[in-house]
Coordinates of C-alpha atoms in Angstrom, one line a residue:
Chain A
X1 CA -3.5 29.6 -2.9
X2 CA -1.6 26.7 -5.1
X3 CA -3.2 23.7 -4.7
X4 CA -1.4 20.6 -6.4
X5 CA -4.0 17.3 -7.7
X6 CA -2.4 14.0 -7.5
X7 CA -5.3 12.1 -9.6
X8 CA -4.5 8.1 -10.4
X9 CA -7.4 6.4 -12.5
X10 CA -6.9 5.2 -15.6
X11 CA -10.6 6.0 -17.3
X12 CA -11.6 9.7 -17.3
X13 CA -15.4 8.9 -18.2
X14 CA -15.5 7.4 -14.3
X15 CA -16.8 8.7 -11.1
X16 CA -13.2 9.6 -10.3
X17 CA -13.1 11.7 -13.6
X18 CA -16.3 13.6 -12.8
X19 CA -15.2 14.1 -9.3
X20 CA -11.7 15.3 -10.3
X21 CA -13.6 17.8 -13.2
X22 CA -15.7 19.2 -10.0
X23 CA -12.8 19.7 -8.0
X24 CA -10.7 21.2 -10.4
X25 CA -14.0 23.9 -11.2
X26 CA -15.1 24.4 -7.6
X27 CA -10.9 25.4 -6.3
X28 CA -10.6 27.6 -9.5
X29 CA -13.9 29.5 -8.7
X30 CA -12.4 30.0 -5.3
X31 CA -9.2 32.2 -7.0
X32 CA -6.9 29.1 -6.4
X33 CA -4.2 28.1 -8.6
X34 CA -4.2 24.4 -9.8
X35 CA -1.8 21.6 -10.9
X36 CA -3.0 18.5 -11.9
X37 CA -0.6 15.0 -12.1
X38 CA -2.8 12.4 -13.8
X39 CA -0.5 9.9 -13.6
X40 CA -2.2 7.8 -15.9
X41 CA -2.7 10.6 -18.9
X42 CA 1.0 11.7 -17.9
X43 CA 1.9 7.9 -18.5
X44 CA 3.9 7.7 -15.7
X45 CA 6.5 5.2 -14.6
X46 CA 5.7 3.4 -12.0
X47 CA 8.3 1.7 -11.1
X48 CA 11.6 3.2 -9.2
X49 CA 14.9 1.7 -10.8
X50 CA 18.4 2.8 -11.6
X51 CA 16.5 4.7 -14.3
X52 CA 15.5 7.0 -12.2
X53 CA 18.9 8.9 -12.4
X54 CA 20.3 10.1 -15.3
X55 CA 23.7 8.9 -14.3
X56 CA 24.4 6.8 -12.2
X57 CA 27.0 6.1 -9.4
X58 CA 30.0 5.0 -11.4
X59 CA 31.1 1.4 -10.4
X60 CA 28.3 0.9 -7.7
X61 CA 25.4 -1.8 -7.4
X62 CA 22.0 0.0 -7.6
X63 CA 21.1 1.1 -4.3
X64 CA 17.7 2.6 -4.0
X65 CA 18.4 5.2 -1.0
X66 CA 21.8 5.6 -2.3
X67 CA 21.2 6.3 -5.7
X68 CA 18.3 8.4 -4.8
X69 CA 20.7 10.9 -2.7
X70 CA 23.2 11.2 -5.3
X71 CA 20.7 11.9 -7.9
X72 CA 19.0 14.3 -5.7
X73 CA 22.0 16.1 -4.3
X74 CA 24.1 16.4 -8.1
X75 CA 20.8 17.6 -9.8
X76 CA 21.2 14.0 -11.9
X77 CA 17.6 13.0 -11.5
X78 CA 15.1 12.0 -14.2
X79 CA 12.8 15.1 -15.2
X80 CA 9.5 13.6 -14.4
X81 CA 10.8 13.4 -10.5
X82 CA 12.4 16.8 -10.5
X83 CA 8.9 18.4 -12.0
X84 CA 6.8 16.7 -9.2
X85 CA 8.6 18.2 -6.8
X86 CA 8.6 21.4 -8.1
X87 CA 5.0 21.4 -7.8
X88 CA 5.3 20.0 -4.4
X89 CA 7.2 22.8 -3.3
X90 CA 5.2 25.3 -5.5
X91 CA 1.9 23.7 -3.6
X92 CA 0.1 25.1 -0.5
X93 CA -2.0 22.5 -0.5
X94 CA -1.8 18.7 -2.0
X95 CA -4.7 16.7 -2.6
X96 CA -4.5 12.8 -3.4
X97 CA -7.7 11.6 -5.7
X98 CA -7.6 7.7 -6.2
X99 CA -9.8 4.3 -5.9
X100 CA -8.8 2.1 -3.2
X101 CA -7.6 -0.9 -4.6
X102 CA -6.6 -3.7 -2.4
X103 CA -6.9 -1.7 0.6
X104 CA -4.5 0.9 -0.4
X105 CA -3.6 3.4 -3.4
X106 CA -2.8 2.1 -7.4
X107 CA 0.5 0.9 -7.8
X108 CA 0.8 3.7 -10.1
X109 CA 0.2 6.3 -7.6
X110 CA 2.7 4.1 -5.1
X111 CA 5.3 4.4 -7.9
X112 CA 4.6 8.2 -7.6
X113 CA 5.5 8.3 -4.1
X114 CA 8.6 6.0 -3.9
X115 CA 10.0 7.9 -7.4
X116 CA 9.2 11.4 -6.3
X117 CA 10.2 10.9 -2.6
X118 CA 13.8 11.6 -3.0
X119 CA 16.3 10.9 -0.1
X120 CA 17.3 14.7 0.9
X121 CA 14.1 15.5 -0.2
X122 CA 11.5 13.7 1.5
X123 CA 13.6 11.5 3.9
X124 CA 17.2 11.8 5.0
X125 CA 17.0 15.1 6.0
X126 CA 18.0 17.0 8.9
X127 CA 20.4 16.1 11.6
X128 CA 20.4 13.2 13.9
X129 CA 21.0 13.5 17.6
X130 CA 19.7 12.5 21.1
X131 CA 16.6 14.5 20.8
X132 CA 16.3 14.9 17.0
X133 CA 15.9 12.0 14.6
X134 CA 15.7 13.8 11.6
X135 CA 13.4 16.4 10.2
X136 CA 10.3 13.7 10.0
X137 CA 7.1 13.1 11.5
X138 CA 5.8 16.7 11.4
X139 CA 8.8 18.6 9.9
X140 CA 11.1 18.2 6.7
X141 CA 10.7 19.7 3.4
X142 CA 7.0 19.7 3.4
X143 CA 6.3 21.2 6.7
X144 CA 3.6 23.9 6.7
X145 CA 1.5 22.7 3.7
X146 CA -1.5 20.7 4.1
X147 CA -3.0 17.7 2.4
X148 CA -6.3 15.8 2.1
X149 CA -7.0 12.0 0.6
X150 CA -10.1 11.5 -1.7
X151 CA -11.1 8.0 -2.2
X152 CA -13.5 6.0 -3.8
X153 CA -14.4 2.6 -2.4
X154 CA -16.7 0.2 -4.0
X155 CA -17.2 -1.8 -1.0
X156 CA -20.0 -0.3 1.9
X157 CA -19.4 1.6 4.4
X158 CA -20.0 -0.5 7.3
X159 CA -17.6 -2.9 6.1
X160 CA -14.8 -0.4 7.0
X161 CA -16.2 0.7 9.8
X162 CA -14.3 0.3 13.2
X163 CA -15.7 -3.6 13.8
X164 CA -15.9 -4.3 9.7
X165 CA -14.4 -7.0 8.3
X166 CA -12.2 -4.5 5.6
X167 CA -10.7 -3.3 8.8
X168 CA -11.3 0.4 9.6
X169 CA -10.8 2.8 7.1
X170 CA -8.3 4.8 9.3
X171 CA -6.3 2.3 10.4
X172 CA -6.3 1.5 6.4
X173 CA -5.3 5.4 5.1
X174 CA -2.9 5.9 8.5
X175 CA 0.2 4.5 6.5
X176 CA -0.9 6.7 4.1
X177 CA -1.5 9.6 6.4
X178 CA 1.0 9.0 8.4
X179 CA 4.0 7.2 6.7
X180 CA 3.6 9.1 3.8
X181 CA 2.3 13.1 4.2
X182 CA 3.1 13.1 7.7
X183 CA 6.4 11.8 7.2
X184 CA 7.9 14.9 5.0
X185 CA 6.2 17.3 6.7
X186 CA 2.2 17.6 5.9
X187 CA -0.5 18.4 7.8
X188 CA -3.4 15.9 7.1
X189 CA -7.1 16.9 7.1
X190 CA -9.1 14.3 7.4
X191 CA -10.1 12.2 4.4
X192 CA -13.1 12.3 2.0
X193 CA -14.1 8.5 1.4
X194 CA -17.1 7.9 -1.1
X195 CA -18.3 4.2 -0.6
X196 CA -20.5 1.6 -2.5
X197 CA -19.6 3.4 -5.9
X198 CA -21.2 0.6 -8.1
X199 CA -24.4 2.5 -6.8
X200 CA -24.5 6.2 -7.4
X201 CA -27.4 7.4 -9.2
X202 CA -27.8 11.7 -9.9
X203 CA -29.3 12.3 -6.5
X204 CA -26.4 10.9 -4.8
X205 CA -24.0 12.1 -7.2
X206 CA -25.5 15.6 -6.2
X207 CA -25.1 15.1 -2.2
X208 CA -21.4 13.9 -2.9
X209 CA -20.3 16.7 -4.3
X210 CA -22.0 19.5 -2.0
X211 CA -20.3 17.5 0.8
X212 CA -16.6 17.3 -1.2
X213 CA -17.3 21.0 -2.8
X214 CA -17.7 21.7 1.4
X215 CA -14.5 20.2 2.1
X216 CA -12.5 22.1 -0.8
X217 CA -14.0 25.1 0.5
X218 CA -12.6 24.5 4.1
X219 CA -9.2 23.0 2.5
X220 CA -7.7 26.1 4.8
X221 CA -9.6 26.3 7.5
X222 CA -10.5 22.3 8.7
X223 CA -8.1 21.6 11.5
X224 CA -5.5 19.3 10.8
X225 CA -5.7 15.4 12.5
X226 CA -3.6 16.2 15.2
X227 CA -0.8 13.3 14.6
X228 CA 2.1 13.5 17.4
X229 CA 5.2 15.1 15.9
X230 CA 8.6 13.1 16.7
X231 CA 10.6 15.7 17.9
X232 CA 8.4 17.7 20.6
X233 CA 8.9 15.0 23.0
X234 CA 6.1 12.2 22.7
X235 CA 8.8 9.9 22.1
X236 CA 12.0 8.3 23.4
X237 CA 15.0 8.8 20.6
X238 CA 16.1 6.8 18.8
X239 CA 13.9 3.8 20.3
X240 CA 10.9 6.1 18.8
X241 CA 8.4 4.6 21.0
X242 CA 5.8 6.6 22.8
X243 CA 6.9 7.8 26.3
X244 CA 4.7 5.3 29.1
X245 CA 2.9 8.5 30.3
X246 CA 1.4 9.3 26.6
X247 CA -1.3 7.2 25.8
X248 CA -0.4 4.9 28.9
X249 CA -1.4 1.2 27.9
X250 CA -2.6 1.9 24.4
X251 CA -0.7 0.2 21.4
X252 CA -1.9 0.5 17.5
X253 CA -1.6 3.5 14.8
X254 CA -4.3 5.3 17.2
X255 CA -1.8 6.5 19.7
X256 CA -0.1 8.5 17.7
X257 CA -2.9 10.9 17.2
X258 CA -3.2 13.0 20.1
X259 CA -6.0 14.0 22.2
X260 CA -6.1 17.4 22.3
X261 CA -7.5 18.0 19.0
Chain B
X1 CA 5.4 -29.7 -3.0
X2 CA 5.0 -26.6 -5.1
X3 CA 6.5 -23.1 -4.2
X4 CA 5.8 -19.7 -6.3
X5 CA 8.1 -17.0 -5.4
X6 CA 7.0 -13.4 -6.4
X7 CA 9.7 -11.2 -5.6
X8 CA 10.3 -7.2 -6.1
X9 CA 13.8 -5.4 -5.8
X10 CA 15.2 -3.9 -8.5
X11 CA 19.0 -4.8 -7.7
X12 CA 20.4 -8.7 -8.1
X13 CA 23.9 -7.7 -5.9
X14 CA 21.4 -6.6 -2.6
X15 CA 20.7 -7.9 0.9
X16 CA 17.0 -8.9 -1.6
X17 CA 18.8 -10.6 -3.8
X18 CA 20.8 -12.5 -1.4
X19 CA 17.9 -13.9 0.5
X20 CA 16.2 -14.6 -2.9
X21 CA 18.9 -17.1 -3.6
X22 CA 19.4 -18.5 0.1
X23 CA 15.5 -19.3 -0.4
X24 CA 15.7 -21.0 -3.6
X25 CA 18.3 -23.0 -2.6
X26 CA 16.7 -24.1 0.5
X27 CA 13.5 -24.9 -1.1
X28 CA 14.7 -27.0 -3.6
X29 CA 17.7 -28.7 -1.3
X30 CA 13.9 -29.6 0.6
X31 CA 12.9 -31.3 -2.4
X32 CA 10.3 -28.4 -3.7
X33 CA 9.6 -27.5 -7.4
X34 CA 9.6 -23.3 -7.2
X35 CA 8.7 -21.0 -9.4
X36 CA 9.9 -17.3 -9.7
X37 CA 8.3 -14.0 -10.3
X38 CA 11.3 -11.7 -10.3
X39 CA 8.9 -9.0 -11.3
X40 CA 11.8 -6.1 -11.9
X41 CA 13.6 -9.2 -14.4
X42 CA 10.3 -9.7 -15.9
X43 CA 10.2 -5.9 -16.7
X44 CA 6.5 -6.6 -14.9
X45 CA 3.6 -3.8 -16.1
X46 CA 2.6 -2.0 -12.8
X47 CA -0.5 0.1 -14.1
X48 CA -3.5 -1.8 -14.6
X49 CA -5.3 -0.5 -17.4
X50 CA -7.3 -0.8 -20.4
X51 CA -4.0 -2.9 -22.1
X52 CA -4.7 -5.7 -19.9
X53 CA -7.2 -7.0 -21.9
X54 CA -6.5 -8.2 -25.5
X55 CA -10.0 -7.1 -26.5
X56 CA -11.7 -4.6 -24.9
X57 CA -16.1 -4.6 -24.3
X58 CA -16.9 -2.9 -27.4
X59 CA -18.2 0.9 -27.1
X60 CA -17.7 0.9 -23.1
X61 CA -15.7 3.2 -20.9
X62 CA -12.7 1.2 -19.5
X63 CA -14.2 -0.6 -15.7
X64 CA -11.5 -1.7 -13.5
X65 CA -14.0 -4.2 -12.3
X66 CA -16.1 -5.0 -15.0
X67 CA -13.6 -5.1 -17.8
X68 CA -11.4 -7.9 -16.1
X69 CA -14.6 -10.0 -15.6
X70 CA -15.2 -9.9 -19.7
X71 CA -11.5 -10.7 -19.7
X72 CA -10.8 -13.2 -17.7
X73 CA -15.0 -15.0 -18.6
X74 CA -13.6 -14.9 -22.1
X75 CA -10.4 -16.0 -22.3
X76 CA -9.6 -12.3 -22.9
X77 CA -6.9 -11.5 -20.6
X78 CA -3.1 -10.1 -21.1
X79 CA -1.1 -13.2 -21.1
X80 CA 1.0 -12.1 -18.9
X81 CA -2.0 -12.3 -16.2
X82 CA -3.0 -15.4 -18.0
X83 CA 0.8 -16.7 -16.7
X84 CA 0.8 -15.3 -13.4
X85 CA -2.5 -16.7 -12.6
X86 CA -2.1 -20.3 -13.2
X87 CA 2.1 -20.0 -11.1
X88 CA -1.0 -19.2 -8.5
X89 CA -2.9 -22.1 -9.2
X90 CA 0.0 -24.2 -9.6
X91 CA 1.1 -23.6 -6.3
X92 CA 1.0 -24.8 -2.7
X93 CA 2.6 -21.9 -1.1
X94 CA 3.6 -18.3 -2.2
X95 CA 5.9 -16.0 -0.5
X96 CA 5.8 -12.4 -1.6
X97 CA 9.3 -11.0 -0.8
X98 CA 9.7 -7.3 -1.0
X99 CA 11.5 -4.2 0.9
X100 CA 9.0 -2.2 2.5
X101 CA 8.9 1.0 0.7
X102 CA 6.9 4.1 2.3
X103 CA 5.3 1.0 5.0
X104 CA 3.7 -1.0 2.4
X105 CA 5.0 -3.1 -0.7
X106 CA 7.1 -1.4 -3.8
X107 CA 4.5 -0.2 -6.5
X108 CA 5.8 -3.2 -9.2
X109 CA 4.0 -5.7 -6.7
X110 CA 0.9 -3.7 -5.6
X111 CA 0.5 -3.7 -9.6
X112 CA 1.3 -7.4 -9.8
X113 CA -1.6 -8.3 -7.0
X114 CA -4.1 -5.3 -9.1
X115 CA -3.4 -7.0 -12.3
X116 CA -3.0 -10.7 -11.6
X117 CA -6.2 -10.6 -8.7
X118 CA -8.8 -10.8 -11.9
X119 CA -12.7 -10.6 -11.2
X120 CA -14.2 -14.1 -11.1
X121 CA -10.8 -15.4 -10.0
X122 CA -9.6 -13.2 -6.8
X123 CA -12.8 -11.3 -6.4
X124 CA -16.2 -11.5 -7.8
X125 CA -16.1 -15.1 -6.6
X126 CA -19.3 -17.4 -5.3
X127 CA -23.0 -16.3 -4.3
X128 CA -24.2 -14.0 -2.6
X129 CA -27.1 -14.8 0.3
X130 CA -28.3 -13.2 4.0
X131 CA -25.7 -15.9 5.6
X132 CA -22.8 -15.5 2.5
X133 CA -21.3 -12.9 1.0
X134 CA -19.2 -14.1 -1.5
X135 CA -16.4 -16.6 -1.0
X136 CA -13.7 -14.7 0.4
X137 CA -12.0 -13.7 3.7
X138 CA -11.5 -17.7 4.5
X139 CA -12.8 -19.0 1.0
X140 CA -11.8 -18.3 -2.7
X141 CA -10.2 -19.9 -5.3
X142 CA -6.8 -20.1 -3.6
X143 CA -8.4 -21.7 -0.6
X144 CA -6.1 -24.4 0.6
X145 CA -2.7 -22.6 -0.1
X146 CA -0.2 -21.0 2.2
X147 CA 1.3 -17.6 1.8
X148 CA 4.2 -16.0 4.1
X149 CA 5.9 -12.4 3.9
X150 CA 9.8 -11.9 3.3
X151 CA 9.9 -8.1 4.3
X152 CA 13.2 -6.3 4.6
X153 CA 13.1 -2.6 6.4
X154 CA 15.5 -0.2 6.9
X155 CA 14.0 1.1 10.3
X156 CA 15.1 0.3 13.7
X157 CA 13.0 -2.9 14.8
X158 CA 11.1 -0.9 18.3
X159 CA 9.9 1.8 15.4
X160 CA 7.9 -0.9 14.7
X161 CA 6.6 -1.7 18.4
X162 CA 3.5 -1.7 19.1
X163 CA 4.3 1.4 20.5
X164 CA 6.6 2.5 17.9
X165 CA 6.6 5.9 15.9
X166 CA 5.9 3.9 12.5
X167 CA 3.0 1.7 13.7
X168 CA 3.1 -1.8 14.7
X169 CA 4.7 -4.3 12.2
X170 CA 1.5 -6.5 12.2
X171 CA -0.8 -3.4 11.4
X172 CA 1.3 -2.2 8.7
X173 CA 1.2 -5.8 7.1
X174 CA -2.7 -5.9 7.8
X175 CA -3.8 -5.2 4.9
X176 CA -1.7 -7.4 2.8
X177 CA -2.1 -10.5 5.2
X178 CA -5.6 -10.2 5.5
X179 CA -6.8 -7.8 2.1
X180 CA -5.2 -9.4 -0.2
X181 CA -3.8 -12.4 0.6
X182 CA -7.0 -14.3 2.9
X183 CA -9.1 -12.7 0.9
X184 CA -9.2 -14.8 -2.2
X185 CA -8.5 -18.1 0.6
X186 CA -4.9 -18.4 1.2
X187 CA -3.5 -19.3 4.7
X188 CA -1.7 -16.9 6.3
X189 CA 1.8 -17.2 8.3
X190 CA 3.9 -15.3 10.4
X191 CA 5.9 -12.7 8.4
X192 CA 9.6 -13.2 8.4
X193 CA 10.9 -9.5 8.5
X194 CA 14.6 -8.1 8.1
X195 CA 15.3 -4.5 9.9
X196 CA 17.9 -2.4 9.6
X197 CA 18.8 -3.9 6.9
X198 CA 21.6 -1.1 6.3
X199 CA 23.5 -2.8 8.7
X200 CA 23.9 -5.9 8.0
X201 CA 27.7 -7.8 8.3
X202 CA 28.2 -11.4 8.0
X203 CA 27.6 -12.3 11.2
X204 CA 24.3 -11.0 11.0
X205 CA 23.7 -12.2 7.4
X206 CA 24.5 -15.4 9.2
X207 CA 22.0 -15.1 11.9
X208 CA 18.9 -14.2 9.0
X209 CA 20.0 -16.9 6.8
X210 CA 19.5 -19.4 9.9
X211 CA 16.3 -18.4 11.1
X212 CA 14.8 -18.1 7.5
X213 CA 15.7 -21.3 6.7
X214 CA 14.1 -22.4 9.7
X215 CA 10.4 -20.7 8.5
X216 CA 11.0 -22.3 5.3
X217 CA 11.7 -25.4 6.8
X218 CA 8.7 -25.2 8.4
X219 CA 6.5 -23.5 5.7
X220 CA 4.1 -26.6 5.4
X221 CA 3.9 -26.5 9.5
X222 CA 4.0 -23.6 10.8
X223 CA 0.2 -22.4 12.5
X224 CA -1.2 -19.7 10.4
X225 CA -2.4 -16.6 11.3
X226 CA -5.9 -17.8 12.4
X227 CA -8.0 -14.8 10.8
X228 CA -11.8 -14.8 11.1
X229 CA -13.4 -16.7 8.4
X230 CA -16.1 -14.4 6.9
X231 CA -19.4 -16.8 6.4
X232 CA -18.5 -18.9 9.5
X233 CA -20.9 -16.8 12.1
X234 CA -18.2 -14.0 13.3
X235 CA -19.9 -11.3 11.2
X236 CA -23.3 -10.0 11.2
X237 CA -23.9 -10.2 7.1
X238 CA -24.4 -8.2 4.9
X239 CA -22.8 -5.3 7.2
X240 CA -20.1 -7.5 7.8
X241 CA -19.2 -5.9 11.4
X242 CA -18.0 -8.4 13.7
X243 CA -21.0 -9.8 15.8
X244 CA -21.5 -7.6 19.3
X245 CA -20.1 -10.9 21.3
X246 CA -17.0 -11.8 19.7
X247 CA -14.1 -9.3 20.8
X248 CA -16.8 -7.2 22.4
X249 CA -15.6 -3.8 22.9
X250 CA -12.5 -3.9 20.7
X251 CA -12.0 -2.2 17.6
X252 CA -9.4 -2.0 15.0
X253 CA -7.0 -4.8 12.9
X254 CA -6.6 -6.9 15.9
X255 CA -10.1 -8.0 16.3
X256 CA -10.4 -9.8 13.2
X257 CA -7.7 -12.4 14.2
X258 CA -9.4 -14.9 16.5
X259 CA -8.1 -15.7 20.2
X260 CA -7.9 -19.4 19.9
X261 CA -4.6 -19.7 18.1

């Protein structure tokens, strides 16, 4: 299978570089096929401008959605986009490697997403009606491929556990997980969080990897979290709040995993 | 009193840019000295890297972590972090405006916070003991200080429910609010959020402008968010779960704001 590795630290002597070496080894042993995007070798830019065409609208104020769709529908955006998404498409499976940084991914890995994340490609598509709001939330472009967060955390585990004071690191990866693989399409396997990483001698260095070398084996096989697509009837349109019989009395990012994993 | 304002939108002619100027007016019609960060005018480095130090540890491999504590303990840092740091100590309030981009802020500002948010000054502050874990979450160098949110969405404002498809506004925020912005001390307020912000006419622009000049009337009295201090008793320590009889039973984002607002 294609597998596509989104990798975002800036030092390759790091646990993030080892851990990306290993990953890279264990999914080419398999017979996979792999792409990597280190953003930071790859110098990528991080931020989304009017740049990010190479011509723009004549006349208009920048307008990120706007500009984004004419780009993306004339074939006028920059390269570095257009080559992400080719290996988006080209990918069966996407894997996103980074540090958590202030509760959520480097800004250069951010930039990744807003840049890459075309209108028509990744939002704004599909029709809108009374019991469609757009291919989103479980379809779109992306539909049928699967992807998986690594992350490193430096802080302890029970700190982002469900009563730690980091706040619980679901709740932390769902806009992640949710907002932005679920969104276009994805399905999301559970993440592989490595914690305390000031403190990893060779024994537990060793245990990591058997445990992520586990996951990459299973990349195909682990089921899916089993989010609640928009469109199958979960949710009033276009309100796009949860029907009172799903979940009845429940509020937070929770509810929209189902039950019936 | 003193007023930083870090903002993040690419385009001056925007709804952004708009509310930018409404809220520098207003503040200094109040008789306020602010200060801008107009990060895309600044041309603002997102990627945090080995660059932001003038001189790196000799012979080490680049650490996130430990490089910006030999910058910033030597009077080592990128002056631009130098500059944004001391707007920060200059000020009594901050308000981080941005357009929420994939639910979270536009990579630009996640790289201001990951560049500006030095060790010894953000984190890596004050001892460590069984009953302290640092000063943060409460404590912290910007202790004393308010901070707000000026978020503009393009979403329909029930997809933001509790109930709602995208997650609940609050949540979403969560981790800015409370990860990186009571973290290193500040006080928290209300966020002042803009939906649909793709239709907008002048009537509505109307309506905003009012009730934002109202929070910023009121930036010095409004209540803030009234987050659990960390070293105050709420959290067993050095696990940092919430103790078994405060919000007992609950779990998630939620439980770390207290009930006695």
């Amino acid at each position: 299978m294609n597998i596509l590795l989104v990798y975002a630290h800036p030092e390759p002597r790091s646990l993030n570089g080892s851990l990306k070496a290993f990953t890279i080894k264990r999914l080419e042993a398999a017979g996979h096929s792999v792409q990597i995007s280190d953003l930071y070798a790859m110098n990528w830019k991080a931020q989304l401008d009017a740049d990010d065409s190479i011509q723009r609208r004549p006349g208009e104020r920048f307008d990120p959605s706007l500009d984004s769709r004419h780009a993306y529908e004339n074939g006028l955006q920059s390269l570095d986009i257009v080559r992400e998404q080719e290996k988006l498409l080209w990918a069966d499976a996407v894997i996103l490697q980074f540090p958590l940084w202030w509760f959520s991914m480097p800004a250069i890995l951010k930039g990744w997403v807003e840049r890459v994340y075309a209108y028509g490609f990744a939002y704004g598509v599909g029709e809108h009606s009374d019991s469609h709001w757009g291919d989103r939330y479980g379809e779109g472009t992306l539909a049928g491929k699967r992807a998986m967060l690594v992350v490193t955390a430096g802080g302890w585990e029970p700190h982002y556990s469900p009563r730690g004071i980091n706040g619980p690191i679901d709740d932390l990866l769902f806009p992640i997980h949710h907002g932005i693989l679920y969104y276009p399409g994805f399905d999301i396997l559970p993440p592989f969080v490595v914690y305390r990483t000031g403190k990893i001698d060779e024994t537990r260095y060793a245990a990591i990897c058997e445990q992520l070398g586990k996951r990459l084996d299973e990349l195909f096989t682990t089921a899916p979290i089993p989010f609640r697509p928009q469109n199958a009837g979960a949710y009033e349109i276009p309100a796009l709040t949860l029907r009172p019989e799903i979940a009845p009395g429940r509020t937070g990012f929770g509810v929209h995993v189902g039950d019936d994993a």
